[in-house]
Amino acid sequence: MLLDELLNGFPRERFLQEHYQRRPFTGASAAERLQRLGTWETIDFLVEETACDVLLARQGVPYPGGRPTTAKAARELFAQGYTLALRQPDLHHPELAQLARAFSSELHGRINLHIYCTPAGHHGFGWHCDPEEVFILQTAGRKEYLLRENTLHPVPLPESVPSGSLAAQEKTPVETHSLGAGGIIYIPGGYWHMAQAPEEALSISMGLMPPTLLDLLDGVRATLASSPVWRRRMPSLGRASTLDDPRKLELLRTLLSELSGELQRQLAEPGYPLRFLAQTARFYLRSTGIRGSGR
């Protein structure tokens, strides 16, 4: 398994029990084949020959210009201190797509892949947190990762990620993790973090978004939406309504009671867990839609 390669002898069961979705992990990976994907050759190809999204920032400030369209332009910005973040490169590169597909199937979740290039003595992005479970493989150079537990807004959803400025209000201790080439760090979803590069550094970041309990509810909603009973409209509840406020509240309580009963029936339906597993096992669909010439 890819996860076993990354853990490099650290027991997978122990990682899943003690670290995954709980606390950070660092180690030396055995995934040398992946290190070959996080190189300037790959970056030059993605910048110059594909439409891969490129985000640039220096010391937490986004680059005000447009996306570089040549490898030379990208390297010039890098020399000026800008971190390059190549977002979703797996859409344009078959081997990166294979990596994302494998990781998605092993840990069961949506994948958000990035390649980071950070100049020596700089950081691209300040304190922030991600909703995903983040696995970072250092492919070249060295980085210092600063981490602290998020107690102010833990386990954020993708649509409600808190601002990095909130990290300054945390009381949890700051941990420092040093990563050299071939090293891996796992950052639990929601953990505050930032990285500094004492020397030029390249890395592949794999963010994995597992299903949430809300996804279980969304699956039931899709079933209810197929029924005209649950698509029916409520009567007028505005000022023109013939119902007074107590009767409006009584009506809503009745409907909520009916919905509660239906949700319980749907969630207890014996075949639903299997359908949910099958639906969420198809998280990674990009493998059939890679764009660009690839190599």
PDB file of C-alpha atoms in Angstrom:
ATOM      1  CA  MET A   1       0.000   0.000   0.000  1.00  0.00           C
ATOM      2  CA  LEU A   2       1.034   3.594  -0.638  1.00  0.00           C
ATOM      3  CA  LEU A   3       0.350   4.443   2.999  1.00  0.00           C
ATOM      4  CA  ASP A   4       2.758   1.687   4.074  1.00  0.00           C
ATOM      5  CA  GLU A   5       5.432   3.156   1.794  1.00  0.00           C
ATOM      6  CA  LEU A   6       4.966   6.548   3.370  1.00  0.00           C
ATOM      7  CA  LEU A   7       5.035   5.165   6.922  1.00  0.00           C
ATOM      8  CA  ASN A   8       8.203   3.186   6.139  1.00  0.00           C
ATOM      9  CA  GLY A   9       7.860   0.436   8.738  1.00  0.00           C
ATOM     10  CA  PHE A  10       5.754   2.344  11.262  1.00  0.00           C
ATOM     11  CA  PRO A  11       2.777   0.015  11.841  1.00  0.00           C
ATOM     12  CA  ARG A  12      -0.233   1.120   9.848  1.00  0.00           C
ATOM     13  CA  GLU A  13      -2.650  -0.028  12.558  1.00  0.00           C
ATOM     14  CA  ARG A  14      -0.789   2.016  15.146  1.00  0.00           C
ATOM     15  CA  PHE A  15      -0.789   5.083  12.879  1.00  0.00           C
ATOM     16  CA  LEU A  16      -4.546   4.809  12.310  1.00  0.00           C
ATOM     17  CA  GLN A  17      -5.234   4.331  16.016  1.00  0.00           C
ATOM     18  CA  GLU A  18      -2.826   6.869  17.516  1.00  0.00           C
ATOM     19  CA  HIS A  19      -2.314   9.556  14.860  1.00  0.00           C
ATOM     20  CA  TYR A  20      -4.906   9.606  12.091  1.00  0.00           C
ATOM     21  CA  GLN A  21      -7.438  12.373  12.831  1.00  0.00           C
ATOM     22  CA  ARG A  22      -5.784  12.804  16.253  1.00  0.00           C
ATOM     23  CA  ARG A  23      -2.201  14.092  16.342  1.00  0.00           C
ATOM     24  CA  PRO A  24       0.696  14.831  13.976  1.00  0.00           C
ATOM     25  CA  PHE A  25       3.192  12.254  12.764  1.00  0.00           C
ATOM     26  CA  THR A  26       6.621  12.685  11.190  1.00  0.00           C
ATOM     27  CA  GLY A  27       9.017  10.127   9.797  1.00  0.00           C
ATOM     28  CA  ALA A  28      11.198   9.106   6.865  1.00  0.00           C
ATOM     29  CA  SER A  29       9.198   7.609   4.005  1.00  0.00           C
ATOM     30  CA  ALA A  30      10.220   4.762   1.734  1.00  0.00           C
ATOM     31  CA  ALA A  31       8.351   6.246  -1.244  1.00  0.00           C
ATOM     32  CA  GLU A  32      11.405   7.120  -3.329  1.00  0.00           C
ATOM     33  CA  ARG A  33       9.348   6.748  -6.515  1.00  0.00           C
ATOM     34  CA  LEU A  34       7.156   9.642  -5.368  1.00  0.00           C
ATOM     35  CA  GLN A  35      10.168  11.867  -4.748  1.00  0.00           C
ATOM     36  CA  ARG A  36      10.844  11.699  -8.474  1.00  0.00           C
ATOM     37  CA  LEU A  37       7.442  13.319  -9.108  1.00  0.00           C
ATOM     38  CA  GLY A  38       8.179  16.366  -6.967  1.00  0.00           C
ATOM     39  CA  THR A  39      11.000  17.845  -9.050  1.00  0.00           C
ATOM     40  CA  TRP A  40      11.617  20.975 -11.070  1.00  0.00           C
ATOM     41  CA  GLU A  41      11.215  18.882 -14.216  1.00  0.00           C
ATOM     42  CA  THR A  42       7.613  18.116 -13.248  1.00  0.00           C
ATOM     43  CA  ILE A  43       7.003  21.712 -12.194  1.00  0.00           C
ATOM     44  CA  ASP A  44       8.405  23.150 -15.442  1.00  0.00           C
ATOM     45  CA  PHE A  45       6.200  20.796 -17.437  1.00  0.00           C
ATOM     46  CA  LEU A  46       3.052  21.686 -15.494  1.00  0.00           C
ATOM     47  CA  VAL A  47       3.687  25.433 -15.757  1.00  0.00           C
ATOM     48  CA  GLU A  48       4.681  25.537 -19.395  1.00  0.00           C
ATOM     49  CA  GLU A  49       2.734  22.751 -21.072  1.00  0.00           C
ATOM     50  CA  THR A  50      -0.529  22.502 -19.117  1.00  0.00           C
ATOM     51  CA  ALA A  51      -3.224  24.753 -17.683  1.00  0.00           C
ATOM     52  CA  CYS A  52      -2.405  23.689 -14.118  1.00  0.00           C
ATOM     53  CA  ASP A  53      -3.493  26.323 -11.600  1.00  0.00           C
ATOM     54  CA  VAL A  54      -0.507  28.121 -10.019  1.00  0.00           C
ATOM     55  CA  LEU A  55      -0.848  30.201  -6.864  1.00  0.00           C
ATOM     56  CA  LEU A  56       2.064  32.439  -5.785  1.00  0.00           C
ATOM     57  CA  ALA A  57       2.645  34.064  -2.402  1.00  0.00           C
ATOM     58  CA  ARG A  58       5.551  35.603  -0.485  1.00  0.00           C
ATOM     59  CA  GLN A  59       5.571  35.938   3.296  1.00  0.00           C
ATOM     60  CA  GLY A  60       1.817  35.443   3.373  1.00  0.00           C
ATOM     61  CA  VAL A  61       1.068  38.031   0.660  1.00  0.00           C
ATOM     62  CA  PRO A  62      -0.392  36.802  -2.671  1.00  0.00           C
ATOM     63  CA  TYR A  63       1.407  37.701  -5.900  1.00  0.00           C
ATOM     64  CA  PRO A  64      -0.493  40.586  -7.572  1.00  0.00           C
ATOM     65  CA  GLY A  65       0.295  39.542 -11.121  1.00  0.00           C
ATOM     66  CA  GLY A  66      -0.971  36.818 -13.390  1.00  0.00           C
ATOM     67  CA  ARG A  67      -0.023  33.164 -13.691  1.00  0.00           C
ATOM     68  CA  PRO A  68       3.448  32.583 -15.165  1.00  0.00           C
ATOM     69  CA  THR A  69       3.152  30.825 -18.507  1.00  0.00           C
ATOM     70  CA  THR A  70       6.765  29.753 -18.926  1.00  0.00           C
ATOM     71  CA  ALA A  71       9.136  27.826 -16.714  1.00  0.00           C
ATOM     72  CA  LYS A  72      11.584  30.732 -16.943  1.00  0.00           C
ATOM     73  CA  ALA A  73       8.998  33.218 -15.637  1.00  0.00           C
ATOM     74  CA  ALA A  74       8.038  30.882 -12.802  1.00  0.00           C
ATOM     75  CA  ARG A  75      11.660  30.455 -11.752  1.00  0.00           C
ATOM     76  CA  GLU A  76      12.247  34.207 -11.851  1.00  0.00           C
ATOM     77  CA  LEU A  77       9.354  34.732  -9.415  1.00  0.00           C
ATOM     78  CA  PHE A  78      10.727  31.923  -7.279  1.00  0.00           C
ATOM     79  CA  ALA A  79      14.099  33.719  -7.211  1.00  0.00           C
ATOM     80  CA  GLN A  80      12.275  36.828  -5.963  1.00  0.00           C
ATOM     81  CA  GLY A  81      11.037  34.877  -2.934  1.00  0.00           C
ATOM     82  CA  TYR A  82       7.642  33.682  -4.152  1.00  0.00           C
ATOM     83  CA  THR A  83       6.396  30.244  -3.195  1.00  0.00           C
ATOM     84  CA  LEU A  84       4.782  28.386  -6.090  1.00  0.00           C
ATOM     85  CA  ALA A  85       1.741  26.282  -5.208  1.00  0.00           C
ATOM     86  CA  LEU A  86       0.628  24.107  -8.116  1.00  0.00           C
ATOM     87  CA  ARG A  87      -2.961  23.150  -7.356  1.00  0.00           C
ATOM     88  CA  GLN A  88      -4.551  19.906  -8.529  1.00  0.00           C
ATOM     89  CA  PRO A  89      -1.644  18.919 -10.789  1.00  0.00           C
ATOM     90  CA  ASP A  90      -3.142  15.424 -10.925  1.00  0.00           C
ATOM     91  CA  LEU A  91      -5.627  16.803 -13.484  1.00  0.00           C
ATOM     92  CA  HIS A  92      -2.722  17.189 -15.898  1.00  0.00           C
ATOM     93  CA  HIS A  93      -0.201  14.479 -15.042  1.00  0.00           C
ATOM     94  CA  PRO A  94      -0.943  10.723 -15.261  1.00  0.00           C
ATOM     95  CA  GLU A  95       1.476   9.635 -12.542  1.00  0.00           C
ATOM     96  CA  LEU A  96       0.168  12.238 -10.115  1.00  0.00           C
ATOM     97  CA  ALA A  97      -3.365  11.130 -11.002  1.00  0.00           C
ATOM     98  CA  GLN A  98      -2.398   7.557 -10.176  1.00  0.00           C
ATOM     99  CA  LEU A  99      -0.976   8.749  -6.854  1.00  0.00           C
ATOM    100  CA  ALA A 100      -4.178  10.611  -5.966  1.00  0.00           C
ATOM    101  CA  ARG A 101      -6.363   7.682  -7.035  1.00  0.00           C
ATOM    102  CA  ALA A 102      -4.393   5.220  -4.909  1.00  0.00           C
ATOM    103  CA  PHE A 103      -4.449   7.446  -1.834  1.00  0.00           C
ATOM    104  CA  SER A 104      -8.161   8.100  -2.229  1.00  0.00           C
ATOM    105  CA  SER A 105      -8.955   4.392  -2.378  1.00  0.00           C
ATOM    106  CA  GLU A 106      -6.735   3.470   0.579  1.00  0.00           C
ATOM    107  CA  LEU A 107      -8.044   6.061   3.031  1.00  0.00           C
ATOM    108  CA  HIS A 108     -11.474   6.665   1.446  1.00  0.00           C
ATOM    109  CA  GLY A 109     -11.898  10.334   0.702  1.00  0.00           C
ATOM    110  CA  ARG A 110     -11.634  13.184  -1.761  1.00  0.00           C
ATOM    111  CA  ILE A 111      -8.088  14.191  -2.706  1.00  0.00           C
ATOM    112  CA  ASN A 112      -6.744  17.738  -2.948  1.00  0.00           C
ATOM    113  CA  LEU A 113      -3.213  17.489  -4.354  1.00  0.00           C
ATOM    114  CA  HIS A 114      -0.619  20.287  -4.404  1.00  0.00           C
ATOM    115  CA  ILE A 115       3.059  20.678  -5.258  1.00  0.00           C
ATOM    116  CA  TYR A 116       4.882  23.381  -3.288  1.00  0.00           C
ATOM    117  CA  CYS A 117       8.157  25.101  -4.214  1.00  0.00           C
ATOM    118  CA  THR A 118       9.452  27.363  -1.443  1.00  0.00           C
ATOM    119  CA  PRO A 119      12.568  29.572  -1.783  1.00  0.00           C
ATOM    120  CA  ALA A 120      15.284  29.455   0.864  1.00  0.00           C
ATOM    121  CA  GLY A 121      14.677  31.777   3.797  1.00  0.00           C
ATOM    122  CA  HIS A 122      11.011  32.340   2.969  1.00  0.00           C
ATOM    123  CA  HIS A 123       7.513  31.120   3.660  1.00  0.00           C
ATOM    124  CA  GLY A 124       4.648  31.425   1.244  1.00  0.00           C
ATOM    125  CA  PHE A 125       1.646  31.209   3.511  1.00  0.00           C
ATOM    126  CA  GLY A 126       1.114  32.218   7.135  1.00  0.00           C
ATOM    127  CA  TRP A 127      -0.741  30.352   9.855  1.00  0.00           C
ATOM    128  CA  HIS A 128      -3.777  28.518   8.529  1.00  0.00           C
ATOM    129  CA  CYS A 129      -5.668  25.254   8.839  1.00  0.00           C
ATOM    130  CA  ASP A 130      -7.091  22.837   6.300  1.00  0.00           C
ATOM    131  CA  PRO A 131     -10.274  20.775   6.511  1.00  0.00           C
ATOM    132  CA  GLU A 132      -8.416  17.800   5.010  1.00  0.00           C
ATOM    133  CA  GLU A 133      -6.120  15.250   6.587  1.00  0.00           C
ATOM    134  CA  VAL A 134      -2.816  16.444   5.104  1.00  0.00           C
ATOM    135  CA  PHE A 135       0.135  14.207   4.182  1.00  0.00           C
ATOM    136  CA  ILE A 136       3.225  16.085   2.953  1.00  0.00           C
ATOM    137  CA  LEU A 137       6.176  14.335   1.320  1.00  0.00           C
ATOM    138  CA  GLN A 138       9.331  16.440   1.188  1.00  0.00           C
ATOM    139  CA  THR A 139      10.924  15.712  -2.179  1.00  0.00           C
ATOM    140  CA  ALA A 140      13.881  18.124  -2.003  1.00  0.00           C
ATOM    141  CA  GLY A 141      15.458  20.517   0.485  1.00  0.00           C
ATOM    142  CA  ARG A 142      14.325  21.116   4.061  1.00  0.00           C
ATOM    143  CA  LYS A 143      11.367  22.712   5.794  1.00  0.00           C
ATOM    144  CA  GLU A 144      10.436  23.550   9.358  1.00  0.00           C
ATOM    145  CA  TYR A 145       6.758  22.982  10.104  1.00  0.00           C
ATOM    146  CA  LEU A 146       5.138  24.824  13.001  1.00  0.00           C
ATOM    147  CA  LEU A 147       1.964  23.166  14.289  1.00  0.00           C
ATOM    148  CA  ARG A 148      -0.540  23.776  17.065  1.00  0.00           C
ATOM    149  CA  GLU A 149      -3.815  22.104  17.923  1.00  0.00           C
ATOM    150  CA  ASN A 150      -6.959  23.969  16.915  1.00  0.00           C
ATOM    151  CA  THR A 151      -9.284  24.219  19.917  1.00  0.00           C
ATOM    152  CA  LEU A 152     -11.135  27.344  18.746  1.00  0.00           C
ATOM    153  CA  HIS A 153     -12.664  25.891  15.574  1.00  0.00           C
ATOM    154  CA  PRO A 154     -11.796  22.176  15.433  1.00  0.00           C
ATOM    155  CA  VAL A 155     -12.640  19.814  12.533  1.00  0.00           C
ATOM    156  CA  PRO A 156     -13.723  22.568  10.110  1.00  0.00           C
ATOM    157  CA  LEU A 157     -15.770  21.831   7.015  1.00  0.00           C
ATOM    158  CA  PRO A 158     -14.460  22.948   3.582  1.00  0.00           C
ATOM    159  CA  GLU A 159     -17.117  25.663   3.456  1.00  0.00           C
ATOM    160  CA  SER A 160     -16.328  27.029   6.918  1.00  0.00           C
ATOM    161  CA  VAL A 161     -12.533  27.090   7.300  1.00  0.00           C
ATOM    162  CA  PRO A 162     -11.599  29.732   9.900  1.00  0.00           C
ATOM    163  CA  SER A 163      -9.244  32.598   9.150  1.00  0.00           C
ATOM    164  CA  GLY A 164      -5.599  32.058   9.992  1.00  0.00           C
ATOM    165  CA  SER A 165      -5.728  35.131  12.216  1.00  0.00           C
ATOM    166  CA  LEU A 166      -7.626  33.008  14.737  1.00  0.00           C
ATOM    167  CA  ALA A 167      -4.462  30.966  15.317  1.00  0.00           C
ATOM    168  CA  ALA A 168      -2.941  33.882  17.240  1.00  0.00           C
ATOM    169  CA  GLN A 169      -5.661  33.455  19.875  1.00  0.00           C
ATOM    170  CA  GLU A 170      -4.824  29.794  20.511  1.00  0.00           C
ATOM    171  CA  LYS A 171      -3.366  28.789  23.865  1.00  0.00           C
ATOM    172  CA  THR A 172      -2.092  25.388  22.704  1.00  0.00           C
ATOM    173  CA  PRO A 173       1.698  24.905  22.508  1.00  0.00           C
ATOM    174  CA  VAL A 174       3.497  25.271  19.179  1.00  0.00           C
ATOM    175  CA  GLU A 175       5.293  22.142  17.940  1.00  0.00           C
ATOM    176  CA  THR A 176       8.233  22.289  15.528  1.00  0.00           C
ATOM    177  CA  HIS A 177       8.786  19.443  13.057  1.00  0.00           C
ATOM    178  CA  SER A 178      11.836  19.432  10.784  1.00  0.00           C
ATOM    179  CA  LEU A 179      11.525  17.664   7.451  1.00  0.00           C
ATOM    180  CA  GLY A 180      14.335  16.833   5.042  1.00  0.00           C
ATOM    181  CA  ALA A 181      14.223  15.239   1.616  1.00  0.00           C
ATOM    182  CA  GLY A 182      12.375  11.935   1.837  1.00  0.00           C
ATOM    183  CA  GLY A 183      10.624  12.915   5.045  1.00  0.00           C
ATOM    184  CA  ILE A 184       6.876  12.891   5.591  1.00  0.00           C
ATOM    185  CA  ILE A 185       4.619  14.798   7.923  1.00  0.00           C
ATOM    186  CA  TYR A 186       0.969  14.102   8.654  1.00  0.00           C
ATOM    187  CA  ILE A 187      -1.116  17.069   9.846  1.00  0.00           C
ATOM    188  CA  PRO A 188      -4.594  16.234  11.199  1.00  0.00           C
ATOM    189  CA  GLY A 189      -7.523  18.111   9.715  1.00  0.00           C
ATOM    190  CA  GLY A 190      -8.050  21.454  11.415  1.00  0.00           C
ATOM    191  CA  TYR A 191      -4.563  21.705  12.942  1.00  0.00           C
ATOM    192  CA  TRP A 192      -3.032  25.173  12.647  1.00  0.00           C
ATOM    193  CA  HIS A 193       0.241  25.105  10.728  1.00  0.00           C
ATOM    194  CA  MET A 194       2.758  27.083   8.714  1.00  0.00           C
ATOM    195  CA  ALA A 195       6.091  26.155   7.129  1.00  0.00           C
ATOM    196  CA  GLN A 196       9.429  27.922   6.775  1.00  0.00           C
ATOM    197  CA  ALA A 197      12.189  26.900   4.383  1.00  0.00           C
ATOM    198  CA  PRO A 198      15.781  27.346   5.595  1.00  0.00           C
ATOM    199  CA  GLU A 199      16.810  26.080   2.156  1.00  0.00           C
ATOM    200  CA  GLU A 200      15.091  25.669  -1.210  1.00  0.00           C
ATOM    201  CA  ALA A 201      12.343  23.116  -0.697  1.00  0.00           C
ATOM    202  CA  LEU A 202       9.974  21.095  -2.892  1.00  0.00           C
ATOM    203  CA  SER A 203       7.127  18.969  -1.585  1.00  0.00           C
ATOM    204  CA  ILE A 204       3.991  17.073  -2.598  1.00  0.00           C
ATOM    205  CA  SER A 205       0.970  17.686  -0.387  1.00  0.00           C
ATOM    206  CA  MET A 206      -1.929  15.222  -0.378  1.00  0.00           C
ATOM    207  CA  GLY A 207      -5.029  16.535   1.385  1.00  0.00           C
ATOM    208  CA  LEU A 208      -7.630  13.867   2.023  1.00  0.00           C
ATOM    209  CA  MET A 209     -11.228  14.793   2.916  1.00  0.00           C
ATOM    210  CA  PRO A 210     -12.976  11.738   4.407  1.00  0.00           C
ATOM    211  CA  PRO A 211     -16.775  11.537   4.477  1.00  0.00           C
ATOM    212  CA  THR A 212     -18.391  13.280   7.428  1.00  0.00           C
ATOM    213  CA  LEU A 213     -21.488  12.351   9.406  1.00  0.00           C
ATOM    214  CA  LEU A 214     -23.207  15.148   7.491  1.00  0.00           C
ATOM    215  CA  ASP A 215     -22.506  13.194   4.297  1.00  0.00           C
ATOM    216  CA  LEU A 216     -24.585  10.350   5.752  1.00  0.00           C
ATOM    217  CA  LEU A 217     -27.425  12.805   6.150  1.00  0.00           C
ATOM    218  CA  ASP A 218     -26.946  14.182   2.639  1.00  0.00           C
ATOM    219  CA  GLY A 219     -27.307  10.664   1.261  1.00  0.00           C
ATOM    220  CA  VAL A 220     -30.700  10.344   2.924  1.00  0.00           C
ATOM    221  CA  ARG A 221     -31.680  13.784   1.629  1.00  0.00           C
ATOM    222  CA  ALA A 222     -31.079  12.593  -1.928  1.00  0.00           C
ATOM    223  CA  THR A 223     -33.480   9.710  -1.315  1.00  0.00           C
ATOM    224  CA  LEU A 224     -36.142  11.983   0.162  1.00  0.00           C
ATOM    225  CA  ALA A 225     -35.755  14.377  -2.768  1.00  0.00           C
ATOM    226  CA  SER A 226     -36.964  11.628  -5.107  1.00  0.00           C
ATOM    227  CA  SER A 227     -40.336  11.563  -3.332  1.00  0.00           C
ATOM    228  CA  PRO A 228     -43.045  14.143  -4.156  1.00  0.00           C
ATOM    229  CA  VAL A 229     -44.141  13.880  -0.514  1.00  0.00           C
ATOM    230  CA  TRP A 230     -40.964  15.625   0.644  1.00  0.00           C
ATOM    231  CA  ARG A 231     -40.818  17.974  -2.317  1.00  0.00           C
ATOM    232  CA  ARG A 232     -44.198  19.426  -1.499  1.00  0.00           C
ATOM    233  CA  ARG A 233     -44.335  23.060  -0.480  1.00  0.00           C
ATOM    234  CA  MET A 234     -45.352  24.357   2.915  1.00  0.00           C
ATOM    235  CA  PRO A 235     -48.455  26.533   3.196  1.00  0.00           C
ATOM    236  CA  SER A 236     -48.034  30.282   3.461  1.00  0.00           C
ATOM    237  CA  LEU A 237     -46.237  31.234   6.645  1.00  0.00           C
ATOM    238  CA  GLY A 238     -45.946  34.937   5.906  1.00  0.00           C
ATOM    239  CA  ARG A 239     -48.086  37.859   6.996  1.00  0.00           C
ATOM    240  CA  ALA A 240     -50.822  36.922   4.519  1.00  0.00           C
ATOM    241  CA  SER A 241     -51.256  33.499   6.122  1.00  0.00           C
ATOM    242  CA  THR A 242     -54.602  32.571   7.705  1.00  0.00           C
ATOM    243  CA  LEU A 243     -52.628  30.818  10.464  1.00  0.00           C
ATOM    244  CA  ASP A 244     -51.685  32.662  13.611  1.00  0.00           C
ATOM    245  CA  ASP A 245     -48.213  32.194  15.125  1.00  0.00           C
ATOM    246  CA  PRO A 246     -49.161  29.361  17.550  1.00  0.00           C
ATOM    247  CA  ARG A 247     -50.727  27.356  14.670  1.00  0.00           C
ATOM    248  CA  LYS A 248     -47.682  28.003  12.448  1.00  0.00           C
ATOM    249  CA  LEU A 249     -45.434  26.616  15.176  1.00  0.00           C
ATOM    250  CA  GLU A 250     -47.742  23.641  15.669  1.00  0.00           C
ATOM    251  CA  LEU A 251     -47.627  22.907  11.931  1.00  0.00           C
ATOM    252  CA  LEU A 252     -43.814  23.064  11.867  1.00  0.00           C
ATOM    253  CA  ARG A 253     -43.525  20.807  14.911  1.00  0.00           C
ATOM    254  CA  THR A 254     -45.769  18.252  13.192  1.00  0.00           C
ATOM    255  CA  LEU A 255     -43.689  18.343  10.010  1.00  0.00           C
ATOM    256  CA  LEU A 256     -40.439  18.075  11.976  1.00  0.00           C
ATOM    257  CA  SER A 257     -41.806  15.049  13.811  1.00  0.00           C
ATOM    258  CA  GLU A 258     -42.708  13.413  10.493  1.00  0.00           C
ATOM    259  CA  LEU A 259     -39.261  14.220   9.076  1.00  0.00           C
ATOM    260  CA  SER A 260     -37.550  12.843  12.173  1.00  0.00           C
ATOM    261  CA  GLY A 261     -39.417   9.568  11.826  1.00  0.00           C
ATOM    262  CA  GLU A 262     -38.620   9.298   8.126  1.00  0.00           C
ATOM    263  CA  LEU A 263     -34.927  10.039   8.729  1.00  0.00           C
ATOM    264  CA  GLN A 264     -34.785   7.317  11.369  1.00  0.00           C
ATOM    265  CA  ARG A 265     -36.397   4.832   8.960  1.00  0.00           C
ATOM    266  CA  GLN A 266     -34.024   5.764   6.124  1.00  0.00           C
ATOM    267  CA  LEU A 267     -30.894   5.648   8.305  1.00  0.00           C
ATOM    268  CA  ALA A 268     -31.941   2.263   9.726  1.00  0.00           C
ATOM    269  CA  GLU A 269     -32.584   0.797   6.257  1.00  0.00           C
ATOM    270  CA  PRO A 270     -30.303  -2.289   6.040  1.00  0.00           C
ATOM    271  CA  GLY A 271     -28.974  -1.517   2.554  1.00  0.00           C
ATOM    272  CA  TYR A 272     -28.073   2.120   3.175  1.00  0.00           C
ATOM    273  CA  PRO A 273     -24.577   1.584   4.668  1.00  0.00           C
ATOM    274  CA  LEU A 274     -23.553  -0.492   1.645  1.00  0.00           C
ATOM    275  CA  ARG A 275     -24.940   2.097  -0.785  1.00  0.00           C
ATOM    276  CA  PHE A 276     -23.134   4.863   1.085  1.00  0.00           C
ATOM    277  CA  LEU A 277     -19.826   2.999   0.898  1.00  0.00           C
ATOM    278  CA  ALA A 278     -20.284   2.400  -2.817  1.00  0.00           C
ATOM    279  CA  GLN A 279     -21.156   6.033  -3.498  1.00  0.00           C
ATOM    280  CA  THR A 280     -18.272   7.488  -1.504  1.00  0.00           C
ATOM    281  CA  ALA A 281     -15.793   4.964  -2.923  1.00  0.00           C
ATOM    282  CA  ARG A 282     -16.110   6.896  -6.176  1.00  0.00           C
ATOM    283  CA  PHE A 283     -14.655  10.092  -4.701  1.00  0.00           C
ATOM    284  CA  TYR A 284     -11.706  10.201  -7.063  1.00  0.00           C
ATOM    285  CA  LEU A 285     -13.045  10.512 -10.608  1.00  0.00           C
ATOM    286  CA  ARG A 286     -10.334  12.613 -12.230  1.00  0.00           C
ATOM    287  CA  SER A 287      -8.471   9.578 -13.554  1.00  0.00           C
ATOM    288  CA  THR A 288     -10.801   9.563 -16.580  1.00  0.00           C
ATOM    289  CA  GLY A 289     -10.389  13.250 -17.317  1.00  0.00           C
ATOM    290  CA  ILE A 290      -6.692  14.143 -17.283  1.00  0.00           C
ATOM    291  CA  ARG A 291      -6.057  17.186 -19.451  1.00  0.00           C
ATOM    292  CA  GLY A 292      -2.894  18.255 -21.193  1.00  0.00           C
ATOM    293  CA  SER A 293      -0.383  16.134 -23.095  1.00  0.00           C
ATOM    294  CA  GLY A 294       0.953  14.380 -19.977  1.00  0.00           C
ATOM    295  CA  ARG A 295       4.017  12.257 -19.699  1.00  0.00           C
TER     296      ARG A 295
END
